[in-house]
Amino acid sequence: AFESDMSNTNLMNSDISNSDFTESDFSSTNLFSSIAKETILTNVEMTKSNLSYVDFSYSDLSNSNLRNSYMAGTKLIGTNLSGTDLGLSDLQFADLTGAVFDGKTVWIGIQWYYTICPDGTNSGESRDCF
């Protein structure tokens, strides 16, 4: 496992694909428009981070804390979100097609707006994915 303190870091437009950041701290980090495909981000702290337009496709974000993060336009296609706290995050225009989640995944207080839901439907203007 790889542990890093990346908190309060500007990683905008970075490519961290195929990396292992298990148990790392990315809180208050700017990852805007970065690529993180097939990346291991289990048990990671990402609260209050700018994760908008990040491509997390097929990554493992299980048991991570993404609470109160800005994730507009983020790709979470096929991403493992089991046990992940997404509470109070902004998921407007995000794509969660095929995302994996469980009963421990926190969806409370999320901003949904034209979000593609895990089942492929679109939340539109007035509903959520669940």
GROMACS .gro file of C-alpha atoms in nm:
model
  130
    1ALA     CA    1   0.000   0.000   0.000
    2PHE     CA    2   0.105   0.353  -0.076
    3GLU     CA    3   0.035   0.630   0.173
    4SER     CA    4   0.075   0.995   0.073
    5ASP     CA    5  -0.023   1.335   0.204
    6MET     CA    6  -0.151   1.518  -0.102
    7SER     CA    7  -0.381   1.749   0.095
    8ASN     CA    8  -0.416   2.111  -0.021
    9THR     CA    9  -0.225   2.030  -0.340
   10ASN     CA   10  -0.294   2.159  -0.691
   11LEU     CA   11  -0.294   1.854  -0.919
   12MET     CA   12  -0.511   2.011  -1.190
   13ASN     CA   13  -0.483   1.836  -1.530
   14SER     CA   14  -0.265   1.558  -1.384
   15ASP     CA   15  -0.262   1.195  -1.496
   16ILE     CA   16  -0.249   0.959  -1.197
   17SER     CA   17  -0.398   0.661  -1.379
   18ASN     CA   18  -0.306   0.306  -1.279
   19SER     CA   19  -0.158   0.423  -0.948
   20ASP     CA   20  -0.211   0.301  -0.591
   21PHE     CA   21  -0.296   0.574  -0.340
   22THR     CA   22  -0.447   0.350  -0.072
   23GLU     CA   23  -0.505   0.536   0.257
   24SER     CA   24  -0.377   0.867   0.118
   25ASP     CA   25  -0.498   1.217   0.205
   26PHE     CA   26  -0.630   1.426  -0.085
   27SER     CA   27  -0.849   1.656   0.129
   28SER     CA   28  -0.896   2.008  -0.012
   29THR     CA   29  -0.699   1.906  -0.321
   30ASN     CA   30  -0.761   2.044  -0.671
   31LEU     CA   31  -0.776   1.755  -0.919
   32PHE     CA   32  -0.984   1.949  -1.175
   33SER     CA   33  -0.985   1.783  -1.518
   34SER     CA   34  -0.736   1.512  -1.415
   35ILE     CA   35  -0.725   1.151  -1.533
   36ALA     CA   36  -0.737   0.880  -1.267
   37LYS     CA   37  -0.851   0.575  -1.465
   38GLU     CA   38  -0.811   0.233  -1.303
   39THR     CA   39  -0.657   0.393  -0.994
   40ILE     CA   40  -0.670   0.241  -0.645
   41LEU     CA   41  -0.803   0.504  -0.405
   42THR     CA   42  -0.938   0.287  -0.123
   43ASN     CA   43  -0.974   0.436   0.226
   44VAL     CA   44  -0.877   0.777   0.087
   45GLU     CA   45  -0.966   1.114   0.241
   46MET     CA   46  -1.093   1.353  -0.032
   47THR     CA   47  -1.326   1.586   0.160
   48LYS     CA   48  -1.381   1.936   0.025
   49SER     CA   49  -1.181   1.860  -0.291
   50ASN     CA   50  -1.233   1.989  -0.643
   51LEU     CA   51  -1.290   1.666  -0.834
   52SER     CA   52  -1.484   1.821  -1.119
   53TYR     CA   53  -1.427   1.670  -1.464
   54VAL     CA   54  -1.193   1.404  -1.321
   55ASP     CA   55  -1.208   1.070  -1.504
   56PHE     CA   56  -1.222   0.803  -1.231
   57SER     CA   57  -1.346   0.534  -1.473
   58TYR     CA   58  -1.297   0.180  -1.341
   59SER     CA   59  -1.114   0.303  -1.031
   60ASP     CA   60  -1.160   0.174  -0.676
   61LEU     CA   61  -1.283   0.449  -0.442
   62SER     CA   62  -1.428   0.206  -0.189
   63ASN     CA   63  -1.448   0.310   0.176
   64SER     CA   64  -1.326   0.660   0.091
   65ASN     CA   65  -1.451   0.996   0.218
   66LEU     CA   66  -1.550   1.233  -0.064
   67ARG     CA   67  -1.794   1.428   0.152
   68ASN     CA   68  -1.866   1.787   0.047
   69SER     CA   69  -1.660   1.761  -0.273
   70TYR     CA   70  -1.726   1.936  -0.602
   71MET     CA   71  -1.767   1.662  -0.864
   72ALA     CA   72  -1.954   1.828  -1.151
   73GLY     CA   73  -1.893   1.646  -1.479
   74THR     CA   74  -1.688   1.375  -1.308
   75LYS     CA   75  -1.673   1.032  -1.476
   76LEU     CA   76  -1.736   0.750  -1.230
   77ILE     CA   77  -1.805   0.487  -1.496
   78GLY     CA   78  -1.769   0.137  -1.351
   79THR     CA   79  -1.610   0.284  -1.038
   80ASN     CA   80  -1.629   0.098  -0.706
   81LEU     CA   81  -1.806   0.329  -0.459
   82SER     CA   82  -1.884   0.063  -0.198
   83GLY     CA   83  -1.880   0.216   0.150
   84THR     CA   84  -1.787   0.558   0.010
   85ASP     CA   85  -1.923   0.878   0.168
   86LEU     CA   86  -2.044   1.108  -0.110
   87GLY     CA   87  -2.270   1.310   0.121
   88LEU     CA   88  -2.323   1.679   0.040
   89SER     CA   89  -2.123   1.648  -0.285
   90ASP     CA   90  -2.210   1.814  -0.614
   91LEU     CA   91  -2.267   1.548  -0.882
   92GLN     CA   92  -2.426   1.769  -1.148
   93PHE     CA   93  -2.361   1.633  -1.499
   94ALA     CA   94  -2.152   1.347  -1.352
   95ASP     CA   95  -2.160   1.001  -1.514
   96LEU     CA   96  -2.206   0.709  -1.273
   97THR     CA   97  -2.290   0.449  -1.541
   98GLY     CA   98  -2.225   0.103  -1.398
   99ALA     CA   99  -2.082   0.238  -1.072
  100VAL     CA  100  -2.076  -0.022  -0.794
  101PHE     CA  101  -2.215   0.074  -0.453
  102ASP     CA  102  -2.360  -0.093  -0.143
  103GLY     CA  103  -2.579  -0.013   0.156
  104LYS     CA  104  -2.291   0.169   0.324
  105THR     CA  105  -2.246   0.418   0.038
  106VAL     CA  106  -2.366   0.761   0.158
  107TRP     CA  107  -2.579   0.959  -0.092
  108ILE     CA  108  -2.735   1.212   0.151
  109GLY     CA  109  -2.762   1.577   0.043
  110ILE     CA  110  -2.615   1.531  -0.305
  111GLN     CA  111  -2.679   1.789  -0.576
  112TRP     CA  112  -2.815   1.596  -0.875
  113TYR     CA  113  -2.873   1.773  -1.207
  114TYR     CA  114  -2.864   1.583  -1.534
  115THR     CA  115  -2.652   1.319  -1.364
  116ILE     CA  116  -2.624   0.983  -1.540
  117CYS     CA  117  -2.722   0.730  -1.275
  118PRO     CA  118  -2.557   0.388  -1.217
  119ASP     CA  119  -2.844   0.220  -1.406
  120GLY     CA  120  -2.789   0.451  -1.708
  121THR     CA  121  -3.096   0.671  -1.653
  122ASN     CA  122  -3.064   1.048  -1.628
  123SER     CA  123  -3.169   1.238  -1.315
  124GLY     CA  124  -3.286   1.537  -1.520
  125GLU     CA  125  -3.364   1.863  -1.344
  126SER     CA  126  -3.580   1.745  -1.059
  127ARG     CA  127  -3.498   1.394  -0.935
  128ASP     CA  128  -3.209   1.198  -0.792
  129CYS     CA  129  -3.069   0.860  -0.893
  130PHE     CA  130  -3.244   0.671  -0.614
   0.00000   0.00000   0.00000
